Coordinates of C-alpha atoms in Angstrom, one line a residue:
M1 CA 120.2 194.8 134.8
S2 CA 118.1 197.2 132.7
S3 CA 119.1 200.7 133.6
E4 CA 116.2 202.1 131.6
R5 CA 113.7 200.0 133.6
L6 CA 115.4 200.9 136.9
T7 CA 115.2 204.6 136.1
G8 CA 111.6 204.3 135.2
L9 CA 110.7 202.6 138.4
L10 CA 112.7 205.0 140.6
D11 CA 110.9 207.9 138.8
E12 CA 107.6 206.2 139.6
Y13 CA 108.6 205.8 143.2
A14 CA 109.4 209.6 143.5
E15 CA 106.1 210.5 141.9
L16 CA 104.1 208.2 144.2
E17 CA 106.0 209.6 147.2
K18 CA 104.8 213.1 146.2
R19 CA 101.2 212.0 145.8
L20 CA 101.1 210.3 149.2
A21 CA 102.5 213.5 150.8
D22 CA 99.5 215.5 149.4
P23 CA 96.7 215.4 152.0
A24 CA 94.1 215.7 149.2
I25 CA 94.7 212.1 148.1
H26 CA 93.3 210.8 151.4
A27 CA 89.9 212.2 150.6
D28 CA 89.5 209.1 148.3
Q29 CA 90.4 206.1 150.4
G30 CA 90.3 203.7 147.5
T31 CA 92.8 205.8 145.5
A32 CA 95.0 206.3 148.6
R33 CA 95.1 202.5 149.2
R34 CA 96.0 201.7 145.6
V35 CA 98.8 204.3 145.5
G36 CA 100.0 203.2 148.9
R37 CA 100.2 199.6 147.8
R38 CA 102.2 200.4 144.7
Y39 CA 104.5 202.7 146.7
A40 CA 105.1 199.8 149.2
E41 CA 106.0 197.5 146.3
L42 CA 108.7 200.0 145.1
V43 CA 110.2 200.7 148.6
P44 CA 112.5 197.6 148.6
L45 CA 113.7 198.5 145.0
H46 CA 114.4 202.1 146.0
K47 CA 116.3 201.0 149.1
A48 CA 118.4 198.4 147.2
A49 CA 119.3 201.0 144.5
A50 CA 120.3 203.5 147.1
E51 CA 122.5 201.0 148.9
L52 CA 124.2 200.0 145.7
E53 CA 124.8 203.6 144.7
Q54 CA 126.2 204.4 148.1
A55 CA 128.5 201.4 148.0
R56 CA 129.8 202.4 144.6
A57 CA 130.5 205.9 145.9
D58 CA 132.3 204.5 149.0
L59 CA 134.4 202.2 146.8
A60 CA 135.4 205.1 144.5
A61 CA 136.4 207.2 147.6
A62 CA 138.3 204.3 149.2
R63 CA 140.3 203.6 146.0
E64 CA 141.1 207.3 145.6
L65 CA 142.4 207.4 149.2
A66 CA 144.3 204.2 148.7
A67 CA 146.3 205.9 146.0
E68 CA 147.7 208.1 148.7
D69 CA 147.5 205.8 151.7
A70 CA 147.9 202.1 151.3
S71 CA 145.9 201.4 154.5
F72 CA 142.7 202.2 152.5
A73 CA 143.3 199.4 150.1
A74 CA 141.9 196.7 152.4
E75 CA 138.8 198.8 152.9
A76 CA 138.3 199.2 149.2
E77 CA 138.5 195.4 148.8
T78 CA 135.9 194.9 151.5
I79 CA 133.5 197.3 149.8
A80 CA 134.2 195.8 146.4
A81 CA 133.2 192.3 147.7
T82 CA 129.7 193.6 148.7
L83 CA 128.9 194.9 145.2
P84 CA 128.0 191.6 143.6
V85 CA 125.5 190.8 146.4
L86 CA 123.9 194.2 146.1
E87 CA 123.8 194.0 142.3
D88 CA 122.1 190.5 142.5
R89 CA 119.6 191.8 145.0
L90 CA 118.7 194.7 142.8
A91 CA 118.5 192.5 139.7
E92 CA 116.1 190.2 141.5
L93 CA 113.9 193.2 142.4
L94 CA 113.9 194.3 138.8
I95 CA 112.3 191.1 137.6
P96 CA 108.7 191.9 136.7
R97 CA 106.6 190.7 139.6
D98 CA 103.1 189.4 139.7
P99 CA 100.8 192.4 139.3
H100 CA 98.4 191.1 141.8
D101 CA 100.9 190.4 144.7
A102 CA 99.6 193.3 146.8
K103 CA 95.9 192.3 146.5
D104 CA 93.6 190.7 148.9
V105 CA 92.0 187.4 147.8
I106 CA 88.8 185.4 147.7
V107 CA 89.3 181.7 148.3
E108 CA 86.6 179.3 147.0
I109 CA 86.6 175.8 148.3
K110 CA 84.3 173.2 146.8
A111 CA 83.7 169.6 147.9
G112 CA 84.3 167.0 145.2
E113 CA 84.5 163.3 145.0
G114 CA 83.9 161.5 148.2
G115 CA 80.5 162.8 149.3
E116 CA 80.2 163.7 152.9
E117 CA 83.9 163.0 153.6
S118 CA 84.9 165.4 150.9
A119 CA 82.7 168.1 152.5
L120 CA 84.4 167.4 155.8
F121 CA 87.8 167.8 154.2
A122 CA 86.7 171.1 152.6
G123 CA 85.8 172.2 156.1
D124 CA 89.3 171.3 157.2
L125 CA 90.8 173.4 154.4
L126 CA 88.6 176.3 155.4
R127 CA 89.8 176.1 159.0
M128 CA 93.4 175.7 157.8
Y129 CA 93.3 178.9 155.7
T130 CA 91.4 180.8 158.5
R131 CA 94.0 179.8 161.1
Y132 CA 96.8 180.7 158.7
A133 CA 95.2 184.1 158.2
E134 CA 95.0 184.6 161.9
R135 CA 98.7 183.8 162.3
R136 CA 99.5 186.5 159.6
G137 CA 97.3 189.1 161.2
W138 CA 94.9 189.1 158.3
V139 CA 91.1 189.5 158.4
T140 CA 88.8 186.8 157.2
E141 CA 85.1 187.0 156.1
V142 CA 82.9 184.2 154.9
I143 CA 81.1 185.6 151.9
D144 CA 78.9 182.6 151.2
A145 CA 78.8 179.0 152.4
Q146 CA 76.7 175.9 152.0
D147 CA 77.2 173.5 154.9
S148 CA 76.9 169.8 154.8
D149 CA 74.9 167.6 157.2
L150 CA 77.9 166.4 159.3
G151 CA 79.5 169.8 159.8
G152 CA 81.6 170.1 156.7
V153 CA 81.1 172.5 153.8
K154 CA 79.9 171.8 150.3
D155 CA 80.9 175.2 148.9
V156 CA 82.4 178.2 150.6
S157 CA 83.8 181.6 149.5
L158 CA 86.2 183.2 152.0
A159 CA 87.6 186.7 151.7
I160 CA 91.0 187.3 153.2
K161 CA 92.4 190.8 153.6
T162 CA 95.5 192.5 155.0
K163 CA 95.2 195.2 157.6
G164 CA 96.3 198.4 155.9
V165 CA 99.0 198.5 153.2
P166 CA 101.0 195.3 153.0
E167 CA 104.7 195.7 153.7
G168 CA 106.8 195.5 150.5
G169 CA 103.6 195.1 148.5
N170 CA 103.4 191.5 149.6
G171 CA 99.6 191.1 150.2
V172 CA 97.6 187.9 150.7
W173 CA 97.8 187.0 147.0
S174 CA 101.6 186.8 147.1
R175 CA 101.3 184.0 149.7
L176 CA 98.1 182.1 148.8
K177 CA 98.2 182.2 145.0
W178 CA 99.9 178.8 145.1
E179 CA 96.8 177.1 146.7
G180 CA 94.6 176.9 143.6
G181 CA 94.0 173.4 142.5
V182 CA 92.8 170.0 143.7
H183 CA 93.7 169.0 147.2
R184 CA 93.5 165.2 147.9
V185 CA 93.0 163.6 151.3
Q186 CA 93.7 160.0 152.4
R187 CA 92.2 159.0 155.7
V188 CA 89.6 156.8 157.4
P189 CA 86.4 158.8 157.1
V190 CA 84.1 159.2 160.1
T191 CA 81.4 157.5 158.1
E192 CA 83.6 154.4 157.5
S193 CA 82.7 151.5 159.8
Q194 CA 85.4 149.1 158.6
G195 CA 88.4 151.3 159.3
R196 CA 89.4 151.5 155.6
I197 CA 91.3 154.4 154.2
H198 CA 89.5 156.4 151.6
T199 CA 90.7 159.0 149.1
S200 CA 88.6 162.0 148.4
A201 CA 89.2 165.5 147.1
A202 CA 88.2 169.2 147.4
G203 CA 88.9 172.0 144.9
V204 CA 90.4 175.3 145.8
L205 CA 90.3 178.4 143.7
V206 CA 92.2 181.5 144.7
L207 CA 91.2 184.8 143.1
P208 CA 92.8 188.3 143.6
E209 CA 89.9 190.4 144.9
A210 CA 89.1 193.0 142.3
E211 CA 88.2 196.6 143.1
E212 CA 85.5 198.3 141.0
V213 CA 88.2 200.2 139.1
D214 CA 89.9 196.9 138.1
V215 CA 86.9 195.5 136.2
T216 CA 84.2 197.3 134.2
I217 CA 80.8 195.5 134.3
D218 CA 77.9 196.6 132.1
P219 CA 74.7 196.2 134.1
N220 CA 72.9 195.3 130.8
E221 CA 75.1 192.2 130.6
L222 CA 73.9 190.8 133.8
R223 CA 70.9 188.5 134.5
I224 CA 70.0 188.7 138.2
D225 CA 67.6 186.0 139.6
V226 CA 66.3 185.8 143.2
F227 CA 65.3 182.7 145.0
R228 CA 64.7 181.3 148.4
S229 CA 67.7 180.4 150.5
S230 CA 68.3 176.7 151.3
G231 CA 69.9 174.9 154.1
P232 CA 70.2 175.9 157.8
G233 CA 69.7 179.5 158.7
G234 CA 68.1 182.0 161.1
Q235 CA 64.8 183.7 160.9
S236 CA 63.9 185.1 157.5
V237 CA 66.8 183.3 155.8
N238 CA 64.7 180.4 154.5
T239 CA 61.4 182.2 154.3
T240 CA 62.0 185.1 151.8
D241 CA 63.5 185.3 148.3
S242 CA 66.7 186.9 149.6
A243 CA 69.2 184.7 147.7
V244 CA 70.7 186.1 144.6
R245 CA 72.1 184.5 141.4
I246 CA 74.0 186.7 139.0
T247 CA 74.9 185.5 135.5
H248 CA 77.4 187.4 133.4
L249 CA 76.0 186.9 129.9
P250 CA 79.2 187.5 127.8
T251 CA 81.3 184.9 129.8
G252 CA 78.6 182.6 131.2
I253 CA 80.1 183.0 134.7
V254 CA 77.4 182.4 137.4
V255 CA 77.7 183.5 141.0
S256 CA 75.1 183.0 143.7
C257 CA 75.0 184.1 147.4
Q258 CA 72.5 183.3 150.1
N259 CA 74.3 183.9 153.4
E260 CA 73.0 187.4 154.1
K261 CA 69.4 188.1 155.2
S262 CA 68.8 190.8 152.6
Q263 CA 68.7 190.5 148.9
L264 CA 70.8 193.7 148.6
Q265 CA 73.6 192.3 150.8
N266 CA 73.6 189.0 148.8
R267 CA 73.8 191.0 145.6
E268 CA 76.8 193.0 146.8
Q269 CA 78.6 189.9 147.9
A270 CA 77.9 188.1 144.6
M271 CA 79.2 191.1 142.7
R272 CA 82.5 190.9 144.7
I273 CA 83.0 187.3 143.6
L274 CA 82.0 188.1 140.0
R275 CA 84.5 191.0 139.8
A276 CA 87.2 188.7 141.1
R277 CA 86.4 185.9 138.6
L278 CA 86.3 188.4 135.7
L279 CA 89.7 189.8 136.7
A280 CA 91.1 186.4 136.9
A281 CA 89.6 185.5 133.5
A282 CA 91.0 188.6 131.9
Q283 CA 94.5 187.9 133.4
E284 CA 94.4 184.4 132.1
Q285 CA 93.6 185.6 128.6
A286 CA 96.4 188.2 128.7
D287 CA 98.8 185.6 130.0
A288 CA 97.9 183.1 127.3
A289 CA 98.3 185.7 124.6
A290 CA 101.7 186.7 125.9
S291 CA 102.8 183.2 126.9
D292 CA 103.3 184.7 130.3
A293 CA 103.9 183.0 133.7
R294 CA 100.5 182.5 135.2
K295 CA 98.7 179.3 134.3
A296 CA 95.0 178.7 134.9
Q297 CA 94.3 177.0 138.2
V298 CA 92.5 173.7 138.3
R299 CA 88.8 174.2 138.3
T300 CA 87.5 170.6 138.2
V301 CA 87.6 168.5 141.3
D302 CA 89.3 165.5 139.7
R303 CA 91.6 163.5 141.8
S304 CA 93.9 162.9 138.8
E305 CA 94.6 166.7 138.7
R306 CA 95.8 166.9 142.3
I307 CA 98.4 169.5 143.4
R308 CA 98.7 168.3 147.0
T309 CA 98.0 165.2 149.0
Y310 CA 97.1 165.2 152.8
N311 CA 97.9 161.7 154.1
F312 CA 96.5 161.3 157.7
P313 CA 97.9 157.8 158.5
Q314 CA 101.4 159.0 157.8
N315 CA 100.8 162.6 159.0
R316 CA 102.3 163.5 155.6
I317 CA 101.7 166.4 153.3
T318 CA 103.1 166.3 149.7
D319 CA 103.0 169.1 147.1
H320 CA 103.3 167.3 143.8
R321 CA 104.3 170.4 141.8
I322 CA 107.7 170.8 143.4
G323 CA 108.2 167.4 145.1
F324 CA 107.8 168.9 148.6
T325 CA 107.1 166.5 151.4
A326 CA 106.8 167.1 155.2
Y327 CA 105.5 164.9 158.1
N328 CA 103.7 167.7 160.0
L329 CA 100.3 167.5 158.5
D330 CA 98.6 168.1 161.9
L331 CA 100.5 171.4 162.2
V332 CA 99.8 172.4 158.6
L333 CA 96.0 171.9 159.2
A334 CA 96.4 174.0 162.3
G335 CA 97.5 176.9 160.2
E336 CA 101.3 176.4 160.0
L337 CA 101.4 176.7 156.2
D338 CA 104.6 178.7 155.8
G339 CA 106.9 175.7 155.2
V340 CA 105.1 174.6 152.0
L341 CA 104.3 178.1 150.9
D342 CA 108.0 179.1 151.3
A343 CA 109.1 176.1 149.2
L344 CA 106.6 177.1 146.4
S345 CA 107.7 180.7 146.6
E346 CA 111.4 179.8 146.4
A347 CA 110.8 177.5 143.4
D348 CA 109.0 180.4 141.6
R349 CA 111.9 182.8 142.5
A350 CA 114.5 180.4 141.2
A351 CA 112.6 180.0 138.0
R352 CA 112.3 183.7 137.5
L353 CA 116.0 184.3 138.2
A354 CA 116.8 181.6 135.7
G355 CA 114.8 183.5 133.1
D356 CA 111.8 181.1 133.2
A357 CA 109.0 183.2 134.8
E358 CA 106.9 180.1 135.2
L359 CA 106.1 177.8 138.0
T360 CA 104.7 174.5 136.9
R361 CA 101.5 174.1 138.9
R362 CA 100.3 170.7 137.8

């Protein structure tokens, strides 16, 4: 393990502890939250380093006593046996982690091939993530949505947040970052009169939610258009030009929102999504330049680029990236996602420990 890296991180931990102890930091809740998140990330490392240091001190003391009293020899052997475990744990914590692990996320779900059936499946995925968030004690917020005629969703943006500072720095991103890609469904659609099984797909994009300090956006590089909302809605939703479309000219990224009644609210929501997309784009460019771990998530709803299949006749869910298969699709759609997410997380952990900081996502 790198003693230099360990020393640097422990020094950072001590500095953050001092900052959080200063009441002045809480005058700026944004700063306090960022510092608190980073501190939470380093708590497990500090604890593991302290346990290892204490074990080494205990071993030295036991061996010294054993030189005078043989009865301490067994105790020294017992302590010595714990050192490799503690060293491995600390070495694992020293592996550079995903810089976004403590962040909240914005999940975008888009219907793809399959028409109305694809929109219904996109609605199923929306409910799956919402229910999983409820199980984790997270907070969800639909930023924007376009519903389909039969109760599905054509396109939806869902914000998912932790309450307070996530323990160990493990925020929503640390769990849901695996979900980006094409999700394929095999079942008999409600629109199918002959009982035939159809295959359709929906695309999922998971973005770490960016704070204003994470991304600098020049207002002069934005084109903002307003238009009348479409689809079902309450009073004033479809009768005023309240919908907003923002185009980021340098990148060509386009975001639109129409859920809120006021133009200002829709603009604020669209800016949230734009910041998240720009942060993800910047991270992808940095990763590509450094040949780093994170690969771009699938952005086209093409069934050939699937990451996961949901087979209703067999009650089966299969994640094609790691060969994971389980026959509890009904429970997964009800929000019990931990089985597949744990498998993906373990595959990534094993790759990082093996010196390959990359999880093949396709």
